[in-house]
């Protein structure tokens, strides 16, 4: 179980400050949806979970172990953004391998696992293709393949399907649902589309007035 307990973060501006509060739980194998207006504090939650921001108060626990003190690279977390997940000039296999140690090459075993995962996502013919030549949906599948090779128990999605056509979007949502179940991931999906939540989220929270509430 991933637990976010009374977590808060304050942005301090010259003339004012704004504080965001978060309480939520995500079970292994569960997709939790986070809805909210633009600027309501959704990405801030993901930055706190991934360690790019340090909370002012509260706890993040995975199966009882605090994560808040770990630097980003040591957190058991993978993130998928709306774009800029990949290095365009590198091929699909290299992009997937980057998820392991931040290097474009791996041991023969790692390379073969990367290719197997790409094949499981029907990307085998693109293993050696620069990702700049792939479609938006294919690129997001490469990014998901990297998540799988990393094999971290927490998956954070920040509106990753915005800009994809409806059928690709549906396919990606289905893939996230499947991967979450198969790998027992704790998946937090930020979206501004209620329909995304209806499609795959077990529970839905809404960010409103600086607080996260069960919708
Ligand atoms: P969302 O992802 O829901 O659109 P964010 O979590 O990115 O919202 O941002 C919430 C609010 O936090 C923004 O409206 C802005 O006021 C503030 N904020 C976000 N990032 C920064 C930053 N780097 N510096 C100052 N304020 C920020
Ligand atoms: Mg955002």
Tab-separated table of C-alpha atoms and ligand atoms in Angstrom:
chain	number	residue	atom	x	y	z
A	1	UNK	CA	0.000	0.000	0.000
A	2	UNK	CA	1.185	3.485	-0.901
A	3	UNK	CA	0.054	5.992	1.717
A	4	UNK	CA	0.290	9.740	1.493
A	5	UNK	CA	-0.400	11.031	4.966
A	6	UNK	CA	-1.120	14.703	5.659
A	7	UNK	CA	1.446	15.793	3.073
A	8	UNK	CA	1.743	19.512	2.441
A	9	UNK	CA	3.769	21.817	0.257
A	10	UNK	CA	3.825	25.621	0.095
A	11	UNK	CA	4.922	27.652	-2.921
A	12	UNK	CA	6.293	30.945	-1.605
A	13	UNK	CA	5.978	33.925	-3.897
A	14	UNK	CA	7.219	37.454	-3.125
A	15	UNK	CA	3.824	38.744	-2.096
A	16	UNK	CA	1.909	35.590	-1.156
A	17	UNK	CA	2.130	31.860	-0.645
A	18	UNK	CA	-0.091	28.932	-1.620
A	19	UNK	CA	-0.292	25.625	0.215
A	20	UNK	CA	-1.398	22.228	-1.112
A	21	UNK	CA	-2.515	19.308	1.101
A	22	UNK	CA	-2.641	15.663	0.109
A	23	UNK	CA	-4.035	12.504	1.720
A	24	UNK	CA	-4.447	9.376	-0.337
A	25	UNK	CA	-3.840	5.659	-0.482
A	26	UNK	CA	-3.170	3.367	-3.413
A	27	UNK	CA	-3.201	-0.417	-3.114
A	28	UNK	CA	-0.912	-2.715	-5.115
A	29	UNK	CA	-2.631	-3.409	-8.433
A	30	UNK	CA	-4.839	-0.323	-8.144
A	31	UNK	CA	-5.170	2.662	-10.482
A	32	UNK	CA	-6.193	5.821	-8.633
A	33	UNK	CA	-7.385	8.776	-10.716
A	34	UNK	CA	-6.590	12.390	-9.812
A	35	UNK	CA	-8.895	14.982	-11.368
A	36	UNK	CA	-8.752	18.758	-11.067
A	37	UNK	CA	-8.605	22.037	-12.925
A	38	UNK	CA	-5.390	23.245	-14.482
A	39	UNK	CA	-3.220	24.779	-11.759
A	40	UNK	CA	-5.033	22.974	-8.926
A	41	UNK	CA	-1.913	21.158	-7.678
A	42	UNK	CA	-2.005	17.775	-9.440
A	43	UNK	CA	1.549	17.802	-10.795
A	44	UNK	CA	2.804	19.112	-7.451
A	45	UNK	CA	1.636	15.845	-5.872
A	46	UNK	CA	3.607	13.836	-8.437
A	47	UNK	CA	6.689	16.023	-7.855
A	48	UNK	CA	6.419	15.299	-4.124
A	49	UNK	CA	6.006	11.546	-4.721
A	50	UNK	CA	8.956	11.436	-7.099
A	51	UNK	CA	11.161	13.574	-4.850
A	52	UNK	CA	11.589	16.620	-7.081
A	53	UNK	CA	9.908	18.683	-4.363
A	54	UNK	CA	10.435	18.252	-0.617
A	55	UNK	CA	7.258	18.392	1.484
A	56	UNK	CA	6.943	20.858	4.342
A	57	UNK	CA	5.074	18.272	6.420
A	58	UNK	CA	3.588	14.792	6.216
A	59	UNK	CA	4.658	11.321	5.176
A	60	UNK	CA	4.905	9.144	2.073
A	61	UNK	CA	4.978	5.436	2.953
A	62	UNK	CA	5.248	2.377	0.744
A	63	UNK	CA	4.268	-0.745	2.695
A	64	UNK	CA	5.190	1.169	5.839
A	65	UNK	CA	8.624	2.335	4.670
A	66	UNK	CA	9.068	6.118	4.463
A	67	UNK	CA	10.098	7.374	1.016
A	68	UNK	CA	10.258	11.086	1.789
A	69	UNK	CA	13.957	11.004	2.715
A	70	UNK	CA	15.103	9.253	-0.485
A	71	UNK	CA	16.531	11.287	-3.395
A	72	UNK	CA	14.563	10.982	-6.669
A	73	UNK	CA	16.879	8.411	-8.281
A	74	UNK	CA	16.441	6.066	-5.328
A	75	UNK	CA	12.667	6.230	-5.151
A	76	UNK	CA	10.717	3.168	-6.286
A	77	UNK	CA	8.957	5.318	-8.863
A	78	UNK	CA	8.546	5.592	-12.641
A	79	UNK	CA	6.905	8.593	-14.287
A	80	UNK	CA	5.199	9.075	-17.622
A	81	UNK	CA	4.580	12.649	-18.760
A	82	UNK	CA	2.447	14.015	-21.585
A	83	UNK	CA	5.567	14.419	-23.730
A	84	UNK	CA	9.339	14.637	-23.554
A	85	UNK	CA	9.637	11.152	-22.107
A	86	UNK	CA	12.106	10.024	-24.776
A	87	UNK	CA	15.360	11.055	-26.421
A	88	UNK	CA	14.273	11.542	-30.015
A	89	UNK	CA	17.588	10.700	-31.717
A	90	UNK	CA	17.962	7.398	-29.847
A	91	UNK	CA	16.263	4.221	-30.980
A	92	UNK	CA	13.477	2.478	-29.068
A	93	UNK	CA	15.757	-0.100	-27.435
A	94	UNK	CA	18.203	2.558	-26.257
A	95	UNK	CA	15.358	4.618	-24.807
A	96	UNK	CA	14.039	1.605	-22.923
A	97	UNK	CA	17.497	0.693	-21.573
A	98	UNK	CA	17.933	4.258	-20.265
A	99	UNK	CA	15.356	3.416	-17.593
A	100	UNK	CA	17.724	0.949	-15.934
A	101	UNK	CA	20.937	2.830	-15.176
A	102	UNK	CA	20.635	5.982	-17.262
A	103	UNK	CA	22.798	4.429	-19.997
A	104	UNK	CA	21.873	3.618	-23.616
A	105	UNK	CA	23.464	0.179	-23.511
A	106	UNK	CA	22.988	-2.788	-21.217
A	107	UNK	CA	24.298	-6.279	-20.671
A	108	UNK	CA	23.230	-8.808	-23.344
A	109	UNK	CA	20.565	-10.022	-20.886
A	110	UNK	CA	19.251	-6.494	-20.308
A	111	UNK	CA	19.189	-5.749	-24.033
A	112	UNK	CA	17.348	-8.962	-24.713
A	113	UNK	CA	14.800	-8.186	-21.971
A	114	UNK	CA	14.303	-4.697	-23.412
A	115	UNK	CA	13.625	-6.220	-26.834
A	116	UNK	CA	11.229	-8.777	-25.343
A	117	UNK	CA	9.264	-6.011	-23.621
A	118	UNK	CA	9.135	-3.980	-26.849
A	119	UNK	CA	7.861	-7.093	-28.630
A	120	UNK	CA	5.183	-7.616	-25.977
A	121	UNK	CA	3.968	-4.112	-26.895
A	122	UNK	CA	4.013	-4.887	-30.615
A	123	UNK	CA	7.016	-2.654	-31.196
A	124	UNK	CA	9.523	-5.320	-32.273
A	125	UNK	CA	9.889	-3.894	-35.781
A	126	UNK	CA	10.872	-0.502	-34.287
A	127	UNK	CA	13.548	-1.726	-31.858
A	128	UNK	CA	16.325	-0.077	-33.894
A	129	UNK	CA	14.320	2.905	-35.192
A	130	UNK	CA	14.974	6.436	-33.876
A	131	UNK	CA	11.868	7.252	-31.849
A	132	UNK	CA	11.434	10.559	-33.701
A	133	UNK	CA	10.059	8.444	-36.576
A	134	UNK	CA	7.370	6.810	-34.418
A	135	UNK	CA	3.802	8.040	-33.943
A	136	UNK	CA	2.718	9.662	-30.670
A	137	UNK	CA	1.023	6.466	-29.510
A	138	UNK	CA	4.037	4.328	-30.388
A	139	UNK	CA	6.309	6.730	-28.515
A	140	UNK	CA	4.160	6.464	-25.392
A	141	UNK	CA	4.309	2.664	-25.691
A	142	UNK	CA	8.122	2.894	-25.787
A	143	UNK	CA	7.962	5.048	-22.653
A	144	UNK	CA	5.722	2.434	-20.989
A	145	UNK	CA	8.167	-0.297	-22.045
A	146	UNK	CA	10.857	1.611	-20.168
A	147	UNK	CA	8.620	1.734	-17.092
A	148	UNK	CA	8.292	-2.045	-17.288
A	149	UNK	CA	12.022	-2.656	-17.588
A	150	UNK	CA	12.622	-0.379	-14.567
A	151	UNK	CA	10.170	-2.501	-12.623
A	152	UNK	CA	9.489	0.039	-9.849
A	153	UNK	CA	6.316	-0.479	-7.795
A	154	UNK	CA	4.937	3.064	-8.122
A	155	UNK	CA	3.769	4.372	-11.511
A	156	UNK	CA	2.949	8.072	-11.865
A	157	UNK	CA	1.136	9.278	-14.975
A	158	UNK	CA	0.829	13.010	-15.655
A	159	UNK	CA	-1.791	13.401	-18.402
A	160	UNK	CA	0.195	11.037	-20.629
A	161	UNK	CA	-2.590	10.464	-23.149
A	162	UNK	CA	-3.437	14.072	-23.930
A	163	UNK	CA	-3.012	14.660	-27.657
A	164	UNK	CA	-3.472	11.027	-28.678
A	165	UNK	CA	-6.398	10.121	-30.920
A	166	UNK	CA	-9.344	8.410	-29.145
A	167	UNK	CA	-8.562	4.844	-30.206
A	168	UNK	CA	-4.849	5.124	-29.324
A	169	UNK	CA	-5.860	6.707	-26.047
A	170	UNK	CA	-8.208	3.838	-25.252
A	171	UNK	CA	-5.483	1.349	-26.125
A	172	UNK	CA	-2.982	3.081	-23.818
A	173	UNK	CA	-5.473	3.218	-20.952
A	174	UNK	CA	-6.094	-0.481	-21.376
A	175	UNK	CA	-2.336	-1.134	-21.339
A	176	UNK	CA	-1.876	0.848	-18.107
A	177	UNK	CA	-4.722	-1.084	-16.491
A	178	UNK	CA	-3.188	-4.394	-17.592
A	179	UNK	CA	0.362	-3.541	-16.509
A	180	UNK	CA	-0.887	-2.315	-13.134
A	181	UNK	CA	-2.713	-5.580	-12.495
A	182	UNK	CA	0.026	-7.870	-13.814
A	183	UNK	CA	2.911	-6.158	-12.018
A	184	UNK	CA	0.969	-5.141	-8.888
A	185	UNK	CA	1.872	-1.479	-9.481
A	186	UNK	CA	0.547	1.394	-7.373
A	187	UNK	CA	-0.597	3.672	-10.184
A	188	UNK	CA	-1.507	7.344	-9.763
A	189	UNK	CA	-3.068	8.750	-12.934
A	190	UNK	CA	-3.404	12.528	-13.202
A	191	UNK	CA	-5.883	13.518	-15.880
A	192	UNK	CA	-8.406	16.226	-16.639
A	193	UNK	CA	-10.693	13.699	-18.305
A	194	UNK	CA	-13.366	12.056	-16.179
A	195	UNK	CA	-13.644	9.462	-18.974
A	196	UNK	CA	-10.053	8.276	-18.345
A	197	UNK	CA	-10.999	7.637	-14.717
A	198	UNK	CA	-14.240	5.905	-15.678
A	199	UNK	CA	-12.263	3.653	-18.006
A	200	UNK	CA	-9.594	2.328	-15.627
A	201	UNK	CA	-9.507	3.951	-12.161
A	202	UNK	CA	-10.693	1.993	-9.127
A	203	UNK	CA	-11.048	5.166	-7.086
A	204	UNK	CA	-10.965	8.824	-8.018
A	205	UNK	CA	-9.775	11.849	-6.046
A	206	UNK	CA	-10.357	15.463	-6.964
A	207	UNK	CA	-8.017	18.378	-6.288
A	208	UNK	CA	-9.977	21.411	-5.197
A	209	UNK	CA	-9.055	24.514	-3.202
A	210	UNK	CA	-5.622	23.116	-2.403
A	211	UNK	CA	-6.908	19.804	-1.064
A	212	UNK	CA	-7.326	16.281	-2.361
A	213	UNK	CA	-10.715	14.705	-1.672
A	214	UNK	CA	-12.281	11.395	-2.702
A	215	UNK	CA	-14.600	12.216	-5.614
B	1	LIG	P1	-1.707	21.185	-12.145
B	1	LIG	O1	-0.755	20.072	-12.434
B	1	LIG	O2	-2.950	20.752	-11.433
B	1	LIG	O3	-2.042	21.976	-13.368
B	1	LIG	P2	0.507	22.242	-10.589
B	1	LIG	O4	0.665	21.301	-9.462
B	1	LIG	O5	1.496	22.168	-11.690
B	1	LIG	O6	-0.990	22.198	-11.131
B	1	LIG	O7	0.593	23.728	-10.023
B	1	LIG	C1	-0.273	24.185	-8.990
B	1	LIG	C2	0.043	25.634	-8.679
B	1	LIG	O8	1.301	25.700	-8.061
B	1	LIG	C3	0.128	26.533	-9.892
B	1	LIG	O9	-1.093	27.124	-10.163
B	1	LIG	C4	1.148	27.565	-9.478
B	1	LIG	O10	0.495	28.620	-8.804
B	1	LIG	C5	2.009	26.842	-8.478
B	1	LIG	N1	3.289	26.411	-9.050
B	1	LIG	C6	3.524	25.305	-9.765
B	1	LIG	N2	4.820	25.205	-10.105
B	1	LIG	C7	5.416	26.307	-9.589
B	1	LIG	C8	6.761	26.804	-9.578
B	1	LIG	N3	7.749	26.149	-10.167
B	1	LIG	N4	6.990	27.986	-8.931
B	1	LIG	C9	5.990	28.647	-8.321
B	1	LIG	N5	4.717	28.236	-8.287
B	1	LIG	C10	4.433	27.086	-8.904
B	2	LIG	MG1	0.043	19.458	-14.263
